[in-house]
PDB file of C-alpha atoms in Angstrom:
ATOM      1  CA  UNK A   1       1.232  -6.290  15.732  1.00 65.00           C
ATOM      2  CA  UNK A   2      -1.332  -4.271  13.653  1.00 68.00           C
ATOM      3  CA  UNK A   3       1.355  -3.467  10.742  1.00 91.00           C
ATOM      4  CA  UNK A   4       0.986  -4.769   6.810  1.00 96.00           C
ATOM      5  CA  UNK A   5       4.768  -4.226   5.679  1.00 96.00           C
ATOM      6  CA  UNK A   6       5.459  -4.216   2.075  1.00 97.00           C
ATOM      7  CA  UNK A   7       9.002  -4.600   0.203  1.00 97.00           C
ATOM      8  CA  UNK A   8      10.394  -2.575  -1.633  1.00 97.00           C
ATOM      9  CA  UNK A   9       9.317   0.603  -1.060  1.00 95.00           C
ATOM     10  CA  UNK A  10      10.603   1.980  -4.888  1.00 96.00           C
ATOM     11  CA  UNK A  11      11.143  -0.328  -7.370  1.00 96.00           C
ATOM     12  CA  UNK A  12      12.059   0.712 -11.061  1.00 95.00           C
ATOM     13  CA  UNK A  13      12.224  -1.859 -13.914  1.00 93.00           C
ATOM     14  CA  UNK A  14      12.165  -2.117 -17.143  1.00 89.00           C
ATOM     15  CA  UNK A  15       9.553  -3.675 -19.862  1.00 88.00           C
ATOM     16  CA  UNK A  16      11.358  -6.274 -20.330  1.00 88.00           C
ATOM     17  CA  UNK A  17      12.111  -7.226 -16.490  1.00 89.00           C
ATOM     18  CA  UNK A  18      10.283  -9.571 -14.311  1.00 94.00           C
ATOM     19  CA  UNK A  19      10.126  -8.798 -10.705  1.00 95.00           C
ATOM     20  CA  UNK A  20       8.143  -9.107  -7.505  1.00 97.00           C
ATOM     21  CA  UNK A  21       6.283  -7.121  -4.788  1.00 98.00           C
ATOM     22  CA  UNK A  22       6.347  -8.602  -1.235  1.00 98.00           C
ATOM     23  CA  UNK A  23       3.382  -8.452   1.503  1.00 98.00           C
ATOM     24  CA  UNK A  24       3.249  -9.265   4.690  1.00 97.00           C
ATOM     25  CA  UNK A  25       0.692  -9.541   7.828  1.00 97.00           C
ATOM     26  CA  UNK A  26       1.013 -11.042  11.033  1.00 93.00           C
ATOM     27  CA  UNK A  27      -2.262 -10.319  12.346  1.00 94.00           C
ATOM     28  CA  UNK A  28      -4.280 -13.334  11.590  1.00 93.00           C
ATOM     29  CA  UNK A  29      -5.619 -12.027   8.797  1.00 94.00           C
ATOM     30  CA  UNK A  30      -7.393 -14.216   6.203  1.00 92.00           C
ATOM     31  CA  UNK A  31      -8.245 -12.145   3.666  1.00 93.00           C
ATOM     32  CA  UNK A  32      -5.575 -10.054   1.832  1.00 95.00           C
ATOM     33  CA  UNK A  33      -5.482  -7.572  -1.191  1.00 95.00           C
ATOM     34  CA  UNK A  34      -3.948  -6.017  -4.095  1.00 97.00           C
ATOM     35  CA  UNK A  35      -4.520  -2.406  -4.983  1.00 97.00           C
ATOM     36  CA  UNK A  36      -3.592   0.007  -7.797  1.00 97.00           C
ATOM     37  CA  UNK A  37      -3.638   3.721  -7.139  1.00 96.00           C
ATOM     38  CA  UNK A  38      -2.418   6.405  -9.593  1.00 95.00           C
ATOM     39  CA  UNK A  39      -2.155   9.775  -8.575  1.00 92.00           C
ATOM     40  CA  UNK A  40      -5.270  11.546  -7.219  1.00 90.00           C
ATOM     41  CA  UNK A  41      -7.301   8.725  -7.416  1.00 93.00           C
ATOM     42  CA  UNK A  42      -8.926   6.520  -4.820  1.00 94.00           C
ATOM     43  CA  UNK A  43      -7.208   3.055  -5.134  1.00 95.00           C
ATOM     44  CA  UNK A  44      -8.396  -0.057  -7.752  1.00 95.00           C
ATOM     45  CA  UNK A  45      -8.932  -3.515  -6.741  1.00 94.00           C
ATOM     46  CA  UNK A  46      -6.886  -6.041  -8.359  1.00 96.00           C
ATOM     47  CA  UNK A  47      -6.782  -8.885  -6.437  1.00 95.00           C
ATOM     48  CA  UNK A  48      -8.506 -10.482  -3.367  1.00 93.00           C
ATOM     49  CA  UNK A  49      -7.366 -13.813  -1.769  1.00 94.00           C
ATOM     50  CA  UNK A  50      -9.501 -15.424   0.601  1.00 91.00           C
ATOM     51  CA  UNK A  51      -8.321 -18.262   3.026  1.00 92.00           C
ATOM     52  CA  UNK A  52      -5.040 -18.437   0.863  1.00 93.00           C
ATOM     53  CA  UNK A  53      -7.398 -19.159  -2.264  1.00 94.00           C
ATOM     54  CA  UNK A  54      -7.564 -16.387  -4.958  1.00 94.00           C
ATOM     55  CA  UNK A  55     -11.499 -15.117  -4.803  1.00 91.00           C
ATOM     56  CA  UNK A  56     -11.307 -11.962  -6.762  1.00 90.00           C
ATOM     57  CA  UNK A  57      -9.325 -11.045  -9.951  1.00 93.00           C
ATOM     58  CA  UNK A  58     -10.228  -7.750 -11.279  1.00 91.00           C
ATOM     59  CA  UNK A  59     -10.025  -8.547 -15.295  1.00 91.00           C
ATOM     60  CA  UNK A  60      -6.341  -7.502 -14.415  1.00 95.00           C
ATOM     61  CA  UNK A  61      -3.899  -7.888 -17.130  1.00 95.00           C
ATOM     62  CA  UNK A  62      -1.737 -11.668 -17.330  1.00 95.00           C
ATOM     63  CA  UNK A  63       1.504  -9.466 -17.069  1.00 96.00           C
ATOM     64  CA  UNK A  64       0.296  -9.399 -13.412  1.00 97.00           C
ATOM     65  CA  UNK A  65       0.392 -12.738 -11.350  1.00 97.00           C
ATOM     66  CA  UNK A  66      -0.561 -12.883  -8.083  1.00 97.00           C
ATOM     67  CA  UNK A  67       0.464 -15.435  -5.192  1.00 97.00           C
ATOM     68  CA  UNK A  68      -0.804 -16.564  -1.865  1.00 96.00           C
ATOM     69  CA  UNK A  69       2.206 -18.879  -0.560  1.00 94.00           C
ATOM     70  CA  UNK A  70       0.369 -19.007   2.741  1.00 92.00           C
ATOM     71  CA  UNK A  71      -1.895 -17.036   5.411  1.00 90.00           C
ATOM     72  CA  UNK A  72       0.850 -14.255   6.293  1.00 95.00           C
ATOM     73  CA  UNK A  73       2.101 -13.743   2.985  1.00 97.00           C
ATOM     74  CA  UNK A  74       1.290 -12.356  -0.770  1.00 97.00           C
ATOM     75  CA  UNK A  75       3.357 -11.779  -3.473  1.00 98.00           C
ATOM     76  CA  UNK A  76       2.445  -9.922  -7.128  1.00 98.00           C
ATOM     77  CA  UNK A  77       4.662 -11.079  -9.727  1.00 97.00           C
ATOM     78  CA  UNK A  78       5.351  -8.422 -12.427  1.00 96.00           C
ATOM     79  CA  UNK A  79       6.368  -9.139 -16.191  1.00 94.00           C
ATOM     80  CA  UNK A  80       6.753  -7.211 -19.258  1.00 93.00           C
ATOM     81  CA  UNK A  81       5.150  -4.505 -18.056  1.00 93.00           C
ATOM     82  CA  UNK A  82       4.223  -1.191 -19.516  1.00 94.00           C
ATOM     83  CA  UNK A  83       5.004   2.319 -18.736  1.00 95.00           C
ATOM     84  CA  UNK A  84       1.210   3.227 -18.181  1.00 96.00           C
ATOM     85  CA  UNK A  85       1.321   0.583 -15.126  1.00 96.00           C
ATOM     86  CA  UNK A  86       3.485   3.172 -13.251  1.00 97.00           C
ATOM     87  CA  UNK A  87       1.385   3.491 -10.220  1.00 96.00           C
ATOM     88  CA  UNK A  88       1.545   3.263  -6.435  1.00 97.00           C
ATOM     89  CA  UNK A  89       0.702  -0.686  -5.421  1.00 97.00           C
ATOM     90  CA  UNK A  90      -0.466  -1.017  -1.828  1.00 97.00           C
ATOM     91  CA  UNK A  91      -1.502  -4.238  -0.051  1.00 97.00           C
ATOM     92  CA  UNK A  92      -3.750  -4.786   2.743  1.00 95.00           C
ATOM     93  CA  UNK A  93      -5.429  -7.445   4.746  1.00 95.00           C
ATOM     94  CA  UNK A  94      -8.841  -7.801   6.982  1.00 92.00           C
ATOM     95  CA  UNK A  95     -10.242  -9.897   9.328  1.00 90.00           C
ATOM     96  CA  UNK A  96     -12.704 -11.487   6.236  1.00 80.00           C
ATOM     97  CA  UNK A  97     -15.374  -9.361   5.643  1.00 77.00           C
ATOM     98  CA  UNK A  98     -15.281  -5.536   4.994  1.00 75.00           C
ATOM     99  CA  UNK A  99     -18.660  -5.335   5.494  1.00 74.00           C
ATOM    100  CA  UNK A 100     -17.576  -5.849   9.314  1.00 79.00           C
ATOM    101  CA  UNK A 101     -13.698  -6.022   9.603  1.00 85.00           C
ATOM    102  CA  UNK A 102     -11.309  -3.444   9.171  1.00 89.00           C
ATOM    103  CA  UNK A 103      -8.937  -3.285   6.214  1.00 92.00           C
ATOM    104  CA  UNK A 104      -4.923  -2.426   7.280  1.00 94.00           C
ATOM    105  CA  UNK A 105      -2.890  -0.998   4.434  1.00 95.00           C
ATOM    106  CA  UNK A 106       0.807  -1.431   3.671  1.00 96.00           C
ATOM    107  CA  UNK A 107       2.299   1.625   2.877  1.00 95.00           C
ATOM    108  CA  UNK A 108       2.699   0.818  -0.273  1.00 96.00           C
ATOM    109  CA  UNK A 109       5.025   0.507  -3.404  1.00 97.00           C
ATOM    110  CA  UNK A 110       5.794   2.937  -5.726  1.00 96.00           C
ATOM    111  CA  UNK A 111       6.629   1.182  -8.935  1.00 97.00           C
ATOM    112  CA  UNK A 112       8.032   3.117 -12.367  1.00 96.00           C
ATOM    113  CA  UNK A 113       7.821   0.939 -15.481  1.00 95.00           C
ATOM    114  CA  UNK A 114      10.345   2.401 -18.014  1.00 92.00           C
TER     115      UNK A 114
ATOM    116  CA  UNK B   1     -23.078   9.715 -11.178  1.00 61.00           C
ATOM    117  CA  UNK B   2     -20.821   7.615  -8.932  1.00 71.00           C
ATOM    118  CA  UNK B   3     -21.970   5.635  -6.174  1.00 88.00           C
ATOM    119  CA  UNK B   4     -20.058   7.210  -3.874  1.00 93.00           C
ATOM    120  CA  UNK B   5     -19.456  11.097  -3.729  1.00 95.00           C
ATOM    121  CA  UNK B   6     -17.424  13.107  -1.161  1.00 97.00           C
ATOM    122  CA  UNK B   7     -17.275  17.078  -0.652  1.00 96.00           C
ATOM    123  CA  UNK B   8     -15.478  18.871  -0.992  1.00 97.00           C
ATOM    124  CA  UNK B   9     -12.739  17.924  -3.197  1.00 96.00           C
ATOM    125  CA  UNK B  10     -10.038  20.281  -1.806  1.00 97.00           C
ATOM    126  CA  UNK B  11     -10.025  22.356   1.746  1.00 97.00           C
ATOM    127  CA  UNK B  12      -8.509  24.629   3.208  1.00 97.00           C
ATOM    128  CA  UNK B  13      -7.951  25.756   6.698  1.00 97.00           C
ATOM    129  CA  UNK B  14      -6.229  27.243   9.348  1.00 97.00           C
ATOM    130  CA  UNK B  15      -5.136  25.732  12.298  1.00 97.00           C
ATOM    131  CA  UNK B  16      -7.771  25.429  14.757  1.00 97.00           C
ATOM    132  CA  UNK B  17     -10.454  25.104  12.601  1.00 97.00           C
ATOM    133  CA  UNK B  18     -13.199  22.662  12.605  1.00 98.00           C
ATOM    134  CA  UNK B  19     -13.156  20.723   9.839  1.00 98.00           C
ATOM    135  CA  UNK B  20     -16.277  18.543   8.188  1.00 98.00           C
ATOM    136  CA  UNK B  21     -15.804  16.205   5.105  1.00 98.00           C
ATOM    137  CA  UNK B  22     -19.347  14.990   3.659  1.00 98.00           C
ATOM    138  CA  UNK B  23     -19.817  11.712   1.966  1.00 97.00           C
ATOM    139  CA  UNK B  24     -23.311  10.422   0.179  1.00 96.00           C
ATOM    140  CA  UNK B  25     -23.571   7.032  -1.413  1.00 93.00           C
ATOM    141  CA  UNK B  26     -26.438   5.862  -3.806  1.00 89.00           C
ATOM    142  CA  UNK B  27     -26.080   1.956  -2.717  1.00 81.00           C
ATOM    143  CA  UNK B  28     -27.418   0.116   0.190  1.00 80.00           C
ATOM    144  CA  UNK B  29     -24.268  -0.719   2.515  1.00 83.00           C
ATOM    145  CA  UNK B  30     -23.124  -3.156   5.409  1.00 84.00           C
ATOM    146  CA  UNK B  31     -20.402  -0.492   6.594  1.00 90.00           C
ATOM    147  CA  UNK B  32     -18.794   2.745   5.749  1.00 93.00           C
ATOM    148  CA  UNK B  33     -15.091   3.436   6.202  1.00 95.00           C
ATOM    149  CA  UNK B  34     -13.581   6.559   6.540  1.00 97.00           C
ATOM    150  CA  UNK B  35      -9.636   6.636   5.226  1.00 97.00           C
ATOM    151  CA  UNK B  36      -6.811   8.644   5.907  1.00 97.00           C
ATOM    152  CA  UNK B  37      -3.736   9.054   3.068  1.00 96.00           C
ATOM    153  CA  UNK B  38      -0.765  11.112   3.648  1.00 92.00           C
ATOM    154  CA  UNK B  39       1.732  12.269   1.062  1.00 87.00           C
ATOM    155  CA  UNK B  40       3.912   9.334   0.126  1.00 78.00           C
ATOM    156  CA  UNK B  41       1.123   6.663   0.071  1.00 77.00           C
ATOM    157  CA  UNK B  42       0.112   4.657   3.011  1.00 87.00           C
ATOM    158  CA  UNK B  43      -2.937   4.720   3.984  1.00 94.00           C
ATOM    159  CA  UNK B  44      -4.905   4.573   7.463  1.00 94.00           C
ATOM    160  CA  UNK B  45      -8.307   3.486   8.173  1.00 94.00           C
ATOM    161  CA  UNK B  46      -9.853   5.488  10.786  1.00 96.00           C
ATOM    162  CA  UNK B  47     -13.503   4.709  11.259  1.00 95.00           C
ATOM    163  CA  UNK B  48     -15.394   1.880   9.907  1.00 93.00           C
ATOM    164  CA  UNK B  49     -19.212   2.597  10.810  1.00 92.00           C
ATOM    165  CA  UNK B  50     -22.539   1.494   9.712  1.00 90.00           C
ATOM    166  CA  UNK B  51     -24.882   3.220  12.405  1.00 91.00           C
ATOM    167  CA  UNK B  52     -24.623   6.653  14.774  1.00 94.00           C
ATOM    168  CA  UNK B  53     -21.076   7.876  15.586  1.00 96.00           C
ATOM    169  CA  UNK B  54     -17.992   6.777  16.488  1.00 96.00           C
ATOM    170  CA  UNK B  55     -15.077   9.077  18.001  1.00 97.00           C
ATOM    171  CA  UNK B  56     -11.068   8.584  18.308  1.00 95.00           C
ATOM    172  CA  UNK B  57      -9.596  11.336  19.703  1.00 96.00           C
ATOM    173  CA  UNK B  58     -10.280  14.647  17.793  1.00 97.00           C
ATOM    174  CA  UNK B  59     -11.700  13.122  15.038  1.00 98.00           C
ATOM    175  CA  UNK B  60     -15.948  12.281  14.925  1.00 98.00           C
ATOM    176  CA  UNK B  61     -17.614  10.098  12.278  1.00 98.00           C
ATOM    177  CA  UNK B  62     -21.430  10.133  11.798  1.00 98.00           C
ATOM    178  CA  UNK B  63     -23.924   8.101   9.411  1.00 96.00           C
ATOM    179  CA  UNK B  64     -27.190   8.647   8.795  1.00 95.00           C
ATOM    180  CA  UNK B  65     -28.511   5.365   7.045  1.00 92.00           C
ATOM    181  CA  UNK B  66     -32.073   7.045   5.995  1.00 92.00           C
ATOM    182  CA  UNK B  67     -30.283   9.960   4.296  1.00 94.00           C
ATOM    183  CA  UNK B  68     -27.135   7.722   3.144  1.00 94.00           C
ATOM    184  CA  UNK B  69     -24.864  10.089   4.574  1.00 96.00           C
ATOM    185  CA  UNK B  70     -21.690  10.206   6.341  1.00 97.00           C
ATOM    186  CA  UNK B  71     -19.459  12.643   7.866  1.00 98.00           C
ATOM    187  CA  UNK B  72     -16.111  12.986   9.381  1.00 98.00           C
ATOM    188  CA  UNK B  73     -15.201  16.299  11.475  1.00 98.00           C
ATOM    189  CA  UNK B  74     -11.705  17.217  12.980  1.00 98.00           C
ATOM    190  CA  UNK B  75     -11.857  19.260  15.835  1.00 97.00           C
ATOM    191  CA  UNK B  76      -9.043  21.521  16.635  1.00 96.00           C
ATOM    192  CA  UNK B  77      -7.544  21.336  13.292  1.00 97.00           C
ATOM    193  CA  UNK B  78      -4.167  20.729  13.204  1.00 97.00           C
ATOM    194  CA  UNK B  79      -0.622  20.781  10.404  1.00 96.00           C
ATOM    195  CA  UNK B  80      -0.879  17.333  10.491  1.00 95.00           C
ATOM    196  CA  UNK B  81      -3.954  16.662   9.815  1.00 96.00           C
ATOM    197  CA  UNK B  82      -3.565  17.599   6.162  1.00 96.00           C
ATOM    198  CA  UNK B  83      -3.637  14.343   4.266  1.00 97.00           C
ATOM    199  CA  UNK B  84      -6.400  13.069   1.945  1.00 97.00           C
ATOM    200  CA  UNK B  85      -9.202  11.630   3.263  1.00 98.00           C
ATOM    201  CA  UNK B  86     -11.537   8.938   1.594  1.00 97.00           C
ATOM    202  CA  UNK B  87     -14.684   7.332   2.534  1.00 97.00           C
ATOM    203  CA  UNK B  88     -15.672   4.124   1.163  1.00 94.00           C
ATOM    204  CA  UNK B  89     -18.394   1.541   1.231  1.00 91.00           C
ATOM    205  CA  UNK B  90     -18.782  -1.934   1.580  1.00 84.00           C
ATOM    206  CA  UNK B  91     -22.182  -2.840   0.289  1.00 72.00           C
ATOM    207  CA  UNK B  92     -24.910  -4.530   1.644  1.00 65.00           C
ATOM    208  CA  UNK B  93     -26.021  -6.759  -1.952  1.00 62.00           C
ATOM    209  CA  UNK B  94     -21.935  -7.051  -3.472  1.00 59.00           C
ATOM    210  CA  UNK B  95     -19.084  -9.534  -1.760  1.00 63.00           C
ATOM    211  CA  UNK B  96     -17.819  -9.198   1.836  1.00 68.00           C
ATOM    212  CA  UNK B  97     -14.025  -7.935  -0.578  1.00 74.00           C
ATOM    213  CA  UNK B  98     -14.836  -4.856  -2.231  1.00 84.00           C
ATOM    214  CA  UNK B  99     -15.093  -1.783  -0.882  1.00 88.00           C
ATOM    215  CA  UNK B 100     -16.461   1.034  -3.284  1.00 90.00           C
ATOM    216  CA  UNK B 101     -14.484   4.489  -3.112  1.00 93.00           C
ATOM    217  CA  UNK B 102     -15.430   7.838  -3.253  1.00 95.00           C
ATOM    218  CA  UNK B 103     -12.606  10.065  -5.109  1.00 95.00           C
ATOM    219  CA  UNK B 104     -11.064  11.668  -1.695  1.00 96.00           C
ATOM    220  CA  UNK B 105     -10.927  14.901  -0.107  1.00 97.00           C
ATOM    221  CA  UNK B 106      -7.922  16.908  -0.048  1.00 97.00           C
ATOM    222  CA  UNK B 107      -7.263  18.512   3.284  1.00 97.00           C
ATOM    223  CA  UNK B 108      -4.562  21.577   3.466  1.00 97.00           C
ATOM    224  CA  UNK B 109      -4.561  23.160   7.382  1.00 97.00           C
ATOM    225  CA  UNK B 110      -2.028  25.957   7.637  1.00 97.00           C
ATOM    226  CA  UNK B 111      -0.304  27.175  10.272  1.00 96.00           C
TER     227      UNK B 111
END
């Protein structure tokens, strides 16, 4: 199984809601990411966890809360958020290293902040 | 000037064509990756490279470490091949969990 899934695949809310984005990987993986992409752009780095502990946070806004519950899975908790974070979030998940491993990508979800 | 650039931005072609999609980076690096992204978001990681050439079917990736240069060709271009394609680094000084990207190539082959 070489397959990040992600849930849901649209997910409208508004500024005052709190919801979450789902990943998942069954590959082993020990590293795992959070990405931001708006349109036309290549995609930001939010978050990194490493070994289920959180090893790179990208100066991202609070509203944003990530969570490693264990190896397989990682959450992004979203709260009060703001029409400009209206992007396409994707998740993905390597070996350890990029500088060696391969990165797998979710196919992503498209979120609209109203 | 960013660290990673990739030409061109937009191409065109007909089907059949050979395609080649340039990318130059500025930093030292451990690995390059070559990624594909269709309409609708997810995206696929094709080649991840950091010496001579690696091939998967009709697609060829090449690096050049001296010159800092990479490049991706699709032979026998094809409909569905047209999907943006993005090469990015993982360097050789930063963390083992960032990758730096360049801005993408837009790829449009007609029928």
């Amino acid at each position: 199984d070489t397959e990040v899934t992600q849930t849901p695949k649209h997910l409208v809310m508004g500024m005052t809601n709190k919801k979450s984005l789902k990943c998942e990987q069954h590959m082993g993986h020990r590293a795992m990411y959070w990405y931001k992409q708006k349109a036309k752009k290549p995609p930001e780095l939010m978050f990194v966890y490493s070994y289920e502990k959180l090893s790179i946070n990208e100066s991202v806004p609070s509203r944003f809360s990530p969570e490693c519950p264990n190896s397989s899975l990682l959450n992004l908790h979203l709260h009060a958020l703001q029409p400009e974070d209206s992007a396409l979030y994707l998740c993905a998940s390597s070996q350890a290293d990029l500088r060696t491993d391969t990165q797998y990508f979710g196919p992503g979800t498209r979120l609209t902040v109203l | 000037k960013n660290e990673v650039e990739q030409s061109p931005q937009n191409l065109t072609a007909q089907e059949g064509e050979f395609i080649t999609i340039n990318c130059s980076y500025s930093v030292g690096i451990s690995a390059l990756h070559w990624l594909q992204q269709h309409p609708g978001g997810g995206i696929v990681s094709l080649f991840m490279l950091s010496s001579g050439k690696k091939k998967h079917g009709r697609l060829i990736a090449t690096i050049n470490i001296q010159e800092k240069h990479s490049s991706l060709h699709i032979t026998a271009s094809h409909p569905r091949d047209s999907a943006v394609y993005i090469c990015a680094v993982g360097g050789a000084e930063t963390s083992g969990s960032r990758l730096t990207f360049g801005e993408g190539t837009q790829l449009t082959v007609n029928p």
